[in-house]
mmCIF file of C-alpha atoms and ligand atoms in Angstrom:
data_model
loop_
_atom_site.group_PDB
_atom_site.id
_atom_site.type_symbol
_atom_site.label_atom_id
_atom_site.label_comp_id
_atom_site.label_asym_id
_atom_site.label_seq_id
_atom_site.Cartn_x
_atom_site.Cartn_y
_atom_site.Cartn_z
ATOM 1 C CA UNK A 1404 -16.111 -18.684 -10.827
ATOM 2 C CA UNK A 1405 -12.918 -19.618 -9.100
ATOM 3 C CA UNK A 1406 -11.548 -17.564 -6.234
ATOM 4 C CA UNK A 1407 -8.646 -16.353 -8.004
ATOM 5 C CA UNK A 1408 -10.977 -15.203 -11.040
ATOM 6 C CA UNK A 1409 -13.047 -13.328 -8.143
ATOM 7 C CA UNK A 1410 -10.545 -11.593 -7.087
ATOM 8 C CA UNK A 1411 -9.462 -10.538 -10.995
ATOM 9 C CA UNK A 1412 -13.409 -8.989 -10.990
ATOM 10 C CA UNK A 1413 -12.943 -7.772 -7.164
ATOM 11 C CA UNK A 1414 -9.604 -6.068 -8.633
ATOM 12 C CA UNK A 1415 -11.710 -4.427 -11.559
ATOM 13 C CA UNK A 1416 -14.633 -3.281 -9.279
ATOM 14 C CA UNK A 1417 -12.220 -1.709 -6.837
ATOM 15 C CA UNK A 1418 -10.957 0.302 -9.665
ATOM 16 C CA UNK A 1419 -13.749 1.565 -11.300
ATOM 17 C CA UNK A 1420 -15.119 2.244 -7.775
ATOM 18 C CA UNK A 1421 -12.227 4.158 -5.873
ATOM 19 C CA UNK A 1422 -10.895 5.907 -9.242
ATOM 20 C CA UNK A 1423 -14.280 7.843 -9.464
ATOM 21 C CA UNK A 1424 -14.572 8.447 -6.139
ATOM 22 C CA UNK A 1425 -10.502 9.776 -6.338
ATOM 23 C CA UNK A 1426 -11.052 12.383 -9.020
ATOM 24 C CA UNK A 1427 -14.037 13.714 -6.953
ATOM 25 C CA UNK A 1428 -12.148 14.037 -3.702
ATOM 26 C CA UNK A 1429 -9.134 15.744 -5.341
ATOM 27 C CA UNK A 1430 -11.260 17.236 -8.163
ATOM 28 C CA UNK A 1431 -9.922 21.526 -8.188
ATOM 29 C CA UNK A 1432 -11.443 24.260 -10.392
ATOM 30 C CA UNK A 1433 -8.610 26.961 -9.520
ATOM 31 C CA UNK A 1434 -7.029 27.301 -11.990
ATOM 32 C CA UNK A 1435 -3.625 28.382 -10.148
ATOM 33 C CA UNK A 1436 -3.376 25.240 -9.243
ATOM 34 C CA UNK A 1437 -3.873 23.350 -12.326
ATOM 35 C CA UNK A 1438 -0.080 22.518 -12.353
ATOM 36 C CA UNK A 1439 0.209 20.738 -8.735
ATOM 37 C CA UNK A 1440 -3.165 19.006 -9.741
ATOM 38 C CA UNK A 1441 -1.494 17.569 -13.091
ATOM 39 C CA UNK A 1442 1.526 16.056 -11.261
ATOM 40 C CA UNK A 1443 -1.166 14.575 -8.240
ATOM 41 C CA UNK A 1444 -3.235 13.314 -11.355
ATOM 42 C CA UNK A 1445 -0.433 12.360 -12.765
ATOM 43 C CA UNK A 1446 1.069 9.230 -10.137
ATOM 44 C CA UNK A 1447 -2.262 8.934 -8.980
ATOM 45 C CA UNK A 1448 -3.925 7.540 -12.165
ATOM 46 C CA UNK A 1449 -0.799 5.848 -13.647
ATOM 47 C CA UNK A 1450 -1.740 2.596 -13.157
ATOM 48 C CA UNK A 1451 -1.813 1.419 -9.930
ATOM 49 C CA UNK A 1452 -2.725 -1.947 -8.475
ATOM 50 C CA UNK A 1453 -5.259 -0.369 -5.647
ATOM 51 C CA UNK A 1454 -4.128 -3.505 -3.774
ATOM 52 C CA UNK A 1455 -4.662 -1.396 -0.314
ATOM 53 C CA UNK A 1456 -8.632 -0.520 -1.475
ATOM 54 C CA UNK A 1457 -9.303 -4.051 -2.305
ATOM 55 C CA UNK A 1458 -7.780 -5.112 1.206
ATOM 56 C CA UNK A 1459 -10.016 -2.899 2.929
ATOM 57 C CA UNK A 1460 -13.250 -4.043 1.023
ATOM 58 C CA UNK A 1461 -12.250 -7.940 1.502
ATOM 59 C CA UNK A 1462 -11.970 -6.940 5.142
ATOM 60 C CA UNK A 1463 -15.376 -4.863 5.281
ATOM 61 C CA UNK A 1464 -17.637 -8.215 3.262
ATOM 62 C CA UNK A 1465 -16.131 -9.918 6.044
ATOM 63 C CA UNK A 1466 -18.429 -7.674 8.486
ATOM 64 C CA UNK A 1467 -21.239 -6.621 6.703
ATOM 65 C CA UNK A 1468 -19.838 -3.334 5.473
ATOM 66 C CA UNK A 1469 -20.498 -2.810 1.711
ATOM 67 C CA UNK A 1470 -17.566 -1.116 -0.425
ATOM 68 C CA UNK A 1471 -19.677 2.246 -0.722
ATOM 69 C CA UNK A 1472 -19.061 2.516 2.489
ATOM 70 C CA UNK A 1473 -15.995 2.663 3.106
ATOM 71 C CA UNK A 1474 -14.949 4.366 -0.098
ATOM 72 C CA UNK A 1475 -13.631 7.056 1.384
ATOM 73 C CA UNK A 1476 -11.449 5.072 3.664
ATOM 74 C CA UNK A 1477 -10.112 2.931 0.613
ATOM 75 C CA UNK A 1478 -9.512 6.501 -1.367
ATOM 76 C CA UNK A 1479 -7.760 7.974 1.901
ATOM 77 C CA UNK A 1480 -5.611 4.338 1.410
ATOM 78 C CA UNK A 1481 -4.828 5.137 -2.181
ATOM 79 C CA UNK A 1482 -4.252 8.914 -1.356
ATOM 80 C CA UNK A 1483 -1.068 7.353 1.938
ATOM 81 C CA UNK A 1484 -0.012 5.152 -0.726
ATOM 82 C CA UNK A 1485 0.312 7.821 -3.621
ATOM 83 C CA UNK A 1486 1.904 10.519 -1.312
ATOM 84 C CA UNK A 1487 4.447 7.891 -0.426
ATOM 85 C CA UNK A 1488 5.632 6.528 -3.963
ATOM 86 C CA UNK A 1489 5.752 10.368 -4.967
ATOM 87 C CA UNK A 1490 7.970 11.402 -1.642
ATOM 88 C CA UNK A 1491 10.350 7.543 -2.223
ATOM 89 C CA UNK A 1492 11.186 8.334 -5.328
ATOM 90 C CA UNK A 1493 12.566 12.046 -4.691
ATOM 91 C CA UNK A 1494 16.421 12.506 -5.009
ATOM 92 C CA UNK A 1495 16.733 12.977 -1.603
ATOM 93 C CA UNK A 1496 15.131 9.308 -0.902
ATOM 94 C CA UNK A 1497 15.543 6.383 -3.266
ATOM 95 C CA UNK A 1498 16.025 8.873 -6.277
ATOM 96 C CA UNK A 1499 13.964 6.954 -8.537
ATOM 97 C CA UNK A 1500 13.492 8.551 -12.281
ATOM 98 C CA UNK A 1501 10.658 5.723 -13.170
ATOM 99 C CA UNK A 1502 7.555 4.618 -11.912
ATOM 100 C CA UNK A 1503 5.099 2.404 -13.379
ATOM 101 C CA UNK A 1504 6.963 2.461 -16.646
ATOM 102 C CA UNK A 1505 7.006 5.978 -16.992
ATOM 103 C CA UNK A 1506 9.165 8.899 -15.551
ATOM 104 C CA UNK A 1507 8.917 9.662 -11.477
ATOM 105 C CA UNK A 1508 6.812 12.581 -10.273
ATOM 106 C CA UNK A 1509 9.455 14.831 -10.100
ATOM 107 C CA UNK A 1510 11.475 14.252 -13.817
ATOM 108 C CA UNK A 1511 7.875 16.028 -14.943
ATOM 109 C CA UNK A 1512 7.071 18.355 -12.184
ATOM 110 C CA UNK A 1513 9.973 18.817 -10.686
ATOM 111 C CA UNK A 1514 10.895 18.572 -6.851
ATOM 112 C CA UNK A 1515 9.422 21.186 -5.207
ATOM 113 C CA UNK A 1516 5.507 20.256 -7.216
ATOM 114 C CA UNK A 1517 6.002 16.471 -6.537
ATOM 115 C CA UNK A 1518 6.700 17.232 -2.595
ATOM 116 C CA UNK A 1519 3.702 19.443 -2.294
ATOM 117 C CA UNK A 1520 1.366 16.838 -4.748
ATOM 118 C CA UNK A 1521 2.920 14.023 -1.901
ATOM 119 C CA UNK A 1522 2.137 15.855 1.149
ATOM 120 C CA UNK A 1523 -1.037 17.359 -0.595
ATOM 121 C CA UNK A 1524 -2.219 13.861 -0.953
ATOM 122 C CA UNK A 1525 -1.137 12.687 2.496
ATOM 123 C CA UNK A 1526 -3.574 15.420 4.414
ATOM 124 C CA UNK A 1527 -6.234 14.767 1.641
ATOM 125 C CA UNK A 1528 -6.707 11.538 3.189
ATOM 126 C CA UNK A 1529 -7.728 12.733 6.593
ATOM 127 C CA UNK A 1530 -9.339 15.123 5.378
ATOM 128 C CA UNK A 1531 -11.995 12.457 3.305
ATOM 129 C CA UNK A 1532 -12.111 10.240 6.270
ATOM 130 C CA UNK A 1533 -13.179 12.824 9.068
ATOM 131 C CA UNK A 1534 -15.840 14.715 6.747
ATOM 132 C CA UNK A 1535 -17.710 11.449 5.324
ATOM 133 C CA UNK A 1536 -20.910 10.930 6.593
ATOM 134 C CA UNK A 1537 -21.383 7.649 5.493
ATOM 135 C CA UNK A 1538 -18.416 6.835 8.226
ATOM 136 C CA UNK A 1539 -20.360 6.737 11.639
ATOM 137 C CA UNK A 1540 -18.871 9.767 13.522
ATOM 138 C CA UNK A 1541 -17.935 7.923 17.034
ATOM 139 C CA UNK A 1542 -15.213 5.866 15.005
ATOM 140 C CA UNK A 1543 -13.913 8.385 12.740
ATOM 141 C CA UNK A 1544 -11.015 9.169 15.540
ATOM 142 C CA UNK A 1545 -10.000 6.033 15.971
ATOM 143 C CA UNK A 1546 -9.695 5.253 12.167
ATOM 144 C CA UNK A 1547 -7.576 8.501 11.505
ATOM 145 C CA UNK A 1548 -5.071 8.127 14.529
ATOM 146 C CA UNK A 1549 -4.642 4.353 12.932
ATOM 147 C CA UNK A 1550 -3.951 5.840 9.784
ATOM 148 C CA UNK A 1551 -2.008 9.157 11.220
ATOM 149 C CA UNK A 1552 0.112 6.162 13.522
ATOM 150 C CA UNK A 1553 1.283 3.897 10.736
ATOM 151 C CA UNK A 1554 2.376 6.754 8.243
ATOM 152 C CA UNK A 1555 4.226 8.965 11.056
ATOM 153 C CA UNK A 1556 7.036 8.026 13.304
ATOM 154 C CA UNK A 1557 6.294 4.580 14.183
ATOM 155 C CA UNK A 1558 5.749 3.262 10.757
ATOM 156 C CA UNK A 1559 6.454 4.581 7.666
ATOM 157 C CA UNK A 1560 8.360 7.563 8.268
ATOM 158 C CA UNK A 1561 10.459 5.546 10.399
ATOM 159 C CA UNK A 1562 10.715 3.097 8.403
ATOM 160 C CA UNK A 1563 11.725 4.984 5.525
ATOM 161 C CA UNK A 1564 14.377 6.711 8.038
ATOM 162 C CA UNK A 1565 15.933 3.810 9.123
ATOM 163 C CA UNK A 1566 15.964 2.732 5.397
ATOM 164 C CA UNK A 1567 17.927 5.493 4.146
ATOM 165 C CA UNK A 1568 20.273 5.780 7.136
ATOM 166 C CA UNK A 1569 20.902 2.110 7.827
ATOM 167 C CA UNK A 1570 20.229 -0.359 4.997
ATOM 168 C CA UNK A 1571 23.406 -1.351 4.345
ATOM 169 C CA UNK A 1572 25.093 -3.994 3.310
ATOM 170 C CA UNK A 1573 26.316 -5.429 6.753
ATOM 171 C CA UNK A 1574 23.136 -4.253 8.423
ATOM 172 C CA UNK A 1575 21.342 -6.492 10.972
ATOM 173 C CA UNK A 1576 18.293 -8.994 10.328
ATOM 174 C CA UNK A 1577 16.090 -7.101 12.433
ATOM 175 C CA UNK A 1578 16.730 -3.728 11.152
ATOM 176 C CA UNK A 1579 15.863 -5.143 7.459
ATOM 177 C CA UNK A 1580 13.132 -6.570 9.510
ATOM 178 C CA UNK A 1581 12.324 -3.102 10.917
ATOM 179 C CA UNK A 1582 12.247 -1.311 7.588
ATOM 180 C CA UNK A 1583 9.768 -3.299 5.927
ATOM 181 C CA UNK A 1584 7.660 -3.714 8.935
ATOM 182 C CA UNK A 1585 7.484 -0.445 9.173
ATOM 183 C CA UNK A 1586 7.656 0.837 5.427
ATOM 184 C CA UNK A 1587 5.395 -1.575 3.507
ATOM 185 C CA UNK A 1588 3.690 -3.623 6.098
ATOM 186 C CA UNK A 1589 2.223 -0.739 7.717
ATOM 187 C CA UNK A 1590 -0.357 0.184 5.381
ATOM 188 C CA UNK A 1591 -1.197 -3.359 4.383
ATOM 189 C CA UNK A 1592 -2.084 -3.462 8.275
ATOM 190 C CA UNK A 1593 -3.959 -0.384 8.626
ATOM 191 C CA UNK A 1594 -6.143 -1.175 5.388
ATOM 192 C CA UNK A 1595 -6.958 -4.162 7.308
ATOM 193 C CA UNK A 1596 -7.897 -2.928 11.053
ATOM 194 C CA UNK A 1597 -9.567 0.478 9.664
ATOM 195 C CA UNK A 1598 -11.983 -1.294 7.876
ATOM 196 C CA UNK A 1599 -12.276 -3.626 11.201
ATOM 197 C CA UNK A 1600 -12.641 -0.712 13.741
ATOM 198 C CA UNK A 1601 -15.520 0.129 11.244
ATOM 199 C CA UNK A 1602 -16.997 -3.373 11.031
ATOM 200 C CA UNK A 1603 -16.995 -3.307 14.642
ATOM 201 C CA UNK A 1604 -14.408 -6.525 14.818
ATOM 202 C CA UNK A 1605 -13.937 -8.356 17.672
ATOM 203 C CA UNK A 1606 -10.253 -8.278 19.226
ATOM 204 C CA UNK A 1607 -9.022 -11.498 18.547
ATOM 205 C CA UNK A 1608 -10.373 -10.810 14.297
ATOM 206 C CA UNK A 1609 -8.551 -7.448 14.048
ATOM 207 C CA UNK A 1610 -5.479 -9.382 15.756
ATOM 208 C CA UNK A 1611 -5.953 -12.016 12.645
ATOM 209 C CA UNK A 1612 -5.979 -9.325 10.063
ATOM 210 C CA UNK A 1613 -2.519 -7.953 11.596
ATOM 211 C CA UNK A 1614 -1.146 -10.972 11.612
ATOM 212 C CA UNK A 1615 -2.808 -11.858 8.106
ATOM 213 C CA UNK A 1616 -1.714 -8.105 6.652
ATOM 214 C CA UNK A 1617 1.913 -8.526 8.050
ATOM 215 C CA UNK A 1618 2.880 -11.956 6.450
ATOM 216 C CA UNK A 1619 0.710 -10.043 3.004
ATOM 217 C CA UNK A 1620 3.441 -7.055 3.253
ATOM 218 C CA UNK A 1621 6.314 -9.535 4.021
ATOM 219 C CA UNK A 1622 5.467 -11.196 1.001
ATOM 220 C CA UNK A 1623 5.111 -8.374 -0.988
ATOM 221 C CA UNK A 1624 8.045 -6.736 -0.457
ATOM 222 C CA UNK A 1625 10.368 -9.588 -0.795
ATOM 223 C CA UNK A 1626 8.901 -10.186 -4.039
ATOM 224 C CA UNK A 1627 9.264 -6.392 -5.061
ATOM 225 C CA UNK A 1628 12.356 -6.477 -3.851
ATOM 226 C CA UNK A 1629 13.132 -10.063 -5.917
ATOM 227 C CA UNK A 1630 11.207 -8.474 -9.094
ATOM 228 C CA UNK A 1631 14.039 -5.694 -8.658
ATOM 229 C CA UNK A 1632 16.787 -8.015 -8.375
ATOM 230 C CA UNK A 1633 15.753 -10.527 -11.509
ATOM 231 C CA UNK A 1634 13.157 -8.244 -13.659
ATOM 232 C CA UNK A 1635 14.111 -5.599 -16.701
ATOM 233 C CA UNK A 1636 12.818 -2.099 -15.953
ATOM 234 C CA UNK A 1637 10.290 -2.352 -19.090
ATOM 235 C CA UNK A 1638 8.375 -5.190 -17.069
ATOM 236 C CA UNK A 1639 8.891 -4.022 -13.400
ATOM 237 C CA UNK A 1640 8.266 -0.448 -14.326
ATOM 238 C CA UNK A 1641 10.523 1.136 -11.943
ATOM 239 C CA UNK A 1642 14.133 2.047 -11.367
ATOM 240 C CA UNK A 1643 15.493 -0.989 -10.200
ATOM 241 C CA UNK A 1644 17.934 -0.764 -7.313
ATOM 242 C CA UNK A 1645 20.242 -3.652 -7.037
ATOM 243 C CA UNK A 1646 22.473 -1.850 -5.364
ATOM 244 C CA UNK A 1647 20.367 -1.290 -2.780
ATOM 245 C CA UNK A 1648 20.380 -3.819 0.675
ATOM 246 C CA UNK A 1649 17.289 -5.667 0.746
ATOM 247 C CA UNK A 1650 15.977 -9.062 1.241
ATOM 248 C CA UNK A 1651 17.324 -9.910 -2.036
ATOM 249 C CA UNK A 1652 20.932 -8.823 -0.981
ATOM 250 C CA UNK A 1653 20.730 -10.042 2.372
ATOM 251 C CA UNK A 1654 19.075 -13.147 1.914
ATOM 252 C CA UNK A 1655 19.687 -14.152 -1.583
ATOM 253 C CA UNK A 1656 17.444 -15.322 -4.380
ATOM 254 C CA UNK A 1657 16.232 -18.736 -3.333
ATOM 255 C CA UNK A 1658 16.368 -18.260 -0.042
ATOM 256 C CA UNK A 1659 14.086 -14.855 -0.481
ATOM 257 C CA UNK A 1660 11.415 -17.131 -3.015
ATOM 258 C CA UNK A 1661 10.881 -19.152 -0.092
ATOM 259 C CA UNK A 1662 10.462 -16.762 2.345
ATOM 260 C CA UNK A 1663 7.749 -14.820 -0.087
ATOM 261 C CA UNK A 1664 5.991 -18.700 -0.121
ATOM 262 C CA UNK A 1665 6.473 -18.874 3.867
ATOM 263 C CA UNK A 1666 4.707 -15.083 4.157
ATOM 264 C CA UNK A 1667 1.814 -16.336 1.802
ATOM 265 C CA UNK A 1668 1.516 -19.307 3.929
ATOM 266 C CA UNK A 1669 1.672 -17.570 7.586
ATOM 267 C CA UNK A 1670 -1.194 -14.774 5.962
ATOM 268 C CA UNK A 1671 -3.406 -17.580 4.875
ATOM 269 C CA UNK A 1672 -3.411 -19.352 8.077
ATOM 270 C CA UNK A 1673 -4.297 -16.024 10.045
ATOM 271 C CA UNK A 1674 -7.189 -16.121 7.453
ATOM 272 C CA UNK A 1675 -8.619 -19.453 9.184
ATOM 273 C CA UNK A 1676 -10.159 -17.494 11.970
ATOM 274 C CA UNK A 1677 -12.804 -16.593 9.520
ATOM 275 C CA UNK A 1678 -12.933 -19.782 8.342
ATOM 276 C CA UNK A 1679 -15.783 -20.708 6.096
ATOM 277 C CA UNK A 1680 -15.508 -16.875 4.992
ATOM 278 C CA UNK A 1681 -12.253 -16.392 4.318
ATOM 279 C CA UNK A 1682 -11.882 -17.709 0.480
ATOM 280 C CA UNK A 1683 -11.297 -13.900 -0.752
ATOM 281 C CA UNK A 1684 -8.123 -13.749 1.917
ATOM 282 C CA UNK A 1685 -6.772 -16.518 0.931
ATOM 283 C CA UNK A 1686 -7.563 -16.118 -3.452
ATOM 284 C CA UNK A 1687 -5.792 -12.273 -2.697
ATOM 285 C CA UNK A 1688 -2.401 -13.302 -1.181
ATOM 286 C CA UNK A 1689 -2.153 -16.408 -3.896
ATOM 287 C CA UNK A 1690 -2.862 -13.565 -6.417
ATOM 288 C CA UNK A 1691 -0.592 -11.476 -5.162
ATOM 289 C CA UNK A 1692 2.057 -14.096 -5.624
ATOM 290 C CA UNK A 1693 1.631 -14.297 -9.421
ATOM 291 C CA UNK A 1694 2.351 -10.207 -9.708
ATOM 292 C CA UNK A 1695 5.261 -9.180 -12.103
ATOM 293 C CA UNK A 1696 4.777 -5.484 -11.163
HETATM 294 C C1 GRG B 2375 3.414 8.755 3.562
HETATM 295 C C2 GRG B 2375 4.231 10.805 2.330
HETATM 296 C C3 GRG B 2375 4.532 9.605 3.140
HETATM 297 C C4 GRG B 2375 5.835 9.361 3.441
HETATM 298 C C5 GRG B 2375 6.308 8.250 4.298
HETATM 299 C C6 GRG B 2375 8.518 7.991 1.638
HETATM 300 C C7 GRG B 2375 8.062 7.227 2.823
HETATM 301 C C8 GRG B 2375 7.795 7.952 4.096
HETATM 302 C C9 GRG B 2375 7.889 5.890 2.787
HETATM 303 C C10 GRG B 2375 8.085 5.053 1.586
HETATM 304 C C11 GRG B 2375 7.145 3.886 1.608
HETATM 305 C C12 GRG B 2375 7.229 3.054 0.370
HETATM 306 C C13 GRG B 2375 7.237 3.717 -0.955
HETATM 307 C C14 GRG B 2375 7.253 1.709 0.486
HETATM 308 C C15 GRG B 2375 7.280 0.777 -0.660
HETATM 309 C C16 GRG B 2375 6.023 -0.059 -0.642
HETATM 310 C C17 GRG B 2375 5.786 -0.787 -1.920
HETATM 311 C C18 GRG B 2375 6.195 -2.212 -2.014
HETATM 312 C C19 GRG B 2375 5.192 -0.144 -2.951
HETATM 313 C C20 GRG B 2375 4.721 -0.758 -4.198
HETATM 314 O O1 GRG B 2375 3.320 -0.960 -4.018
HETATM 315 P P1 GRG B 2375 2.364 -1.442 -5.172
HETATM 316 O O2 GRG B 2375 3.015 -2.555 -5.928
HETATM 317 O O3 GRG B 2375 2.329 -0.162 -6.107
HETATM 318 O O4 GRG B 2375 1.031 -1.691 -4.599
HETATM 319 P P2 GRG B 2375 1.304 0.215 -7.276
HETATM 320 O O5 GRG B 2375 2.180 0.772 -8.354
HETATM 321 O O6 GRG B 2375 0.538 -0.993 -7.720
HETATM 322 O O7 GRG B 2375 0.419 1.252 -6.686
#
């Protein structure tokens, strides 16, 4: 089997795996509830990539640490991730009506259900993390102030700030820079050291995986960003936002192509510090070049 077609089983695995393990951790038999657990069923089983899940088991093989392991951490990943696409696509924030080819969160449930399923989500994923006791106990504060730290104030909150405030169309390099750092990269990062603090990485390998998880989120954004600016809604399966400043706007379309190839490059060289082991680093950001959603 090639690498690439690994990572195409990897991908399946990771689904089967965290999806089951999701509907247990949110499972809820009161039945006053039922409503606000339709619209969190709703975005989280519509068809995500679990990209962020897959990261964190590629990172934990790299260390010993099986994916049953850290399921909960991977679910808790999901869970960020969810809450977030939920909160973006409010009409407050990016006022998104689709998602995944269907309609937004909040077209169904309305506002005030999709910003309690979002921040419902969001403390669900502590919540797995600290009462696991597969997760040895002396690390579990150090994995949930990573995670608590990249979705507050210095990552994706801010990041999401400074997008709606200042992404404009005569805005500076480094606050584009800023947003997606903060906004996408973020999580790609923390999937990466979590599962690192738990495989008890040395410095200079959870310094790799930064680096490695950074250039990943670059990429991925850009090309979001670029699958926005060139693809039709039907194969994207969002509300595209062209009139939004991005990379696409600011950089333009070739220009933004190469920088997705640079990113891909940049990650896969951080990969060589685990060289001889690093194959499913490097097969995941070539895969993740191919996406068209
Ligand atoms: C964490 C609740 C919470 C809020 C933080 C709203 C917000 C503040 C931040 C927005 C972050 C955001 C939505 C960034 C976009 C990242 C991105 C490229 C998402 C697409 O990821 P995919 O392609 O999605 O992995 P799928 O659909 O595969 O799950």
């Amino acid at each position: 089997m090639t690498a690439i077609e690994q990572i195409l089983v990897s991908f399946h695995e990771t689904r089967t795996l965290v999806d089951g393990k999701l509907r247990e951790y949110l499972a809820n038999e009161e039945p006053l509830l039922a409503v606000l657990q339709e619209s969190i069923d709703y975005t989280l089983f519509s068809g995500g990539k679990r990209v962020r899940p897959l990261f964190c088991f590629i990172v934990g093989e790299l260390f010993g640490v099986s994916p049953d392991r850290l399921v909960s951490l991977a679910c808790a990943l999901e869970m960020i991730h969810t809450a977030s696409l939920i909160m973006d696509d409010l009409p407050h924030m990016d006022d998104a009506k689709i998602r995944r080819g269907k309609p937004a969160n909040h077209m169904i449930y309305g506002q005030d259900v999709a910003a309690l399923a979002s921040i419902g989500l969001l403390t669900r994923a502590y919540e797995v993390v600290l009462k696991d006791p597969r997760l040895p106990e002396d690390k579990k504060a150090r994995v949930v102030a990573e995670l608590a730290r990249v979705v507050g104030i210095d990552g994706m909150v801010g990041g999401q700030f400074v997008d709606l405030k200042y992404a404009g169309r005569d805005m500076q390099q480094d606050v584009l820079q800023y947003i997606h750092t903060n906004k996408t990269a973020s999580l790609f990062v923390a999937s990466g050291t979590t599962a690192a603090i738990i495989g008890d990485a040395q410095p200079r390998e959870v310094e790799a995986l930064k680096a490695y998880a950074e250039h990943l989120g670059f990429a991925f954004q850009i090309l979001d960003d670029l699958l926005d600016a060139l693809g039709k809604v039907e194969e994207v399966g969002k509300s595209l936002q062209s009139d939004k400043a991005n990379f696409v706007t600011f950089h333009g379309v070739e220009k933004s192509k190469e920088l997705v190839q640079q990113h891909t490059a940049k990650a896969i060289d951080a990969a060589a510090v685990f060289d001889g082991r690093n194959e499913k680093l490097v097969a995941l950001a070539q895969m993740l070049l191919k996406r068209r959603s």
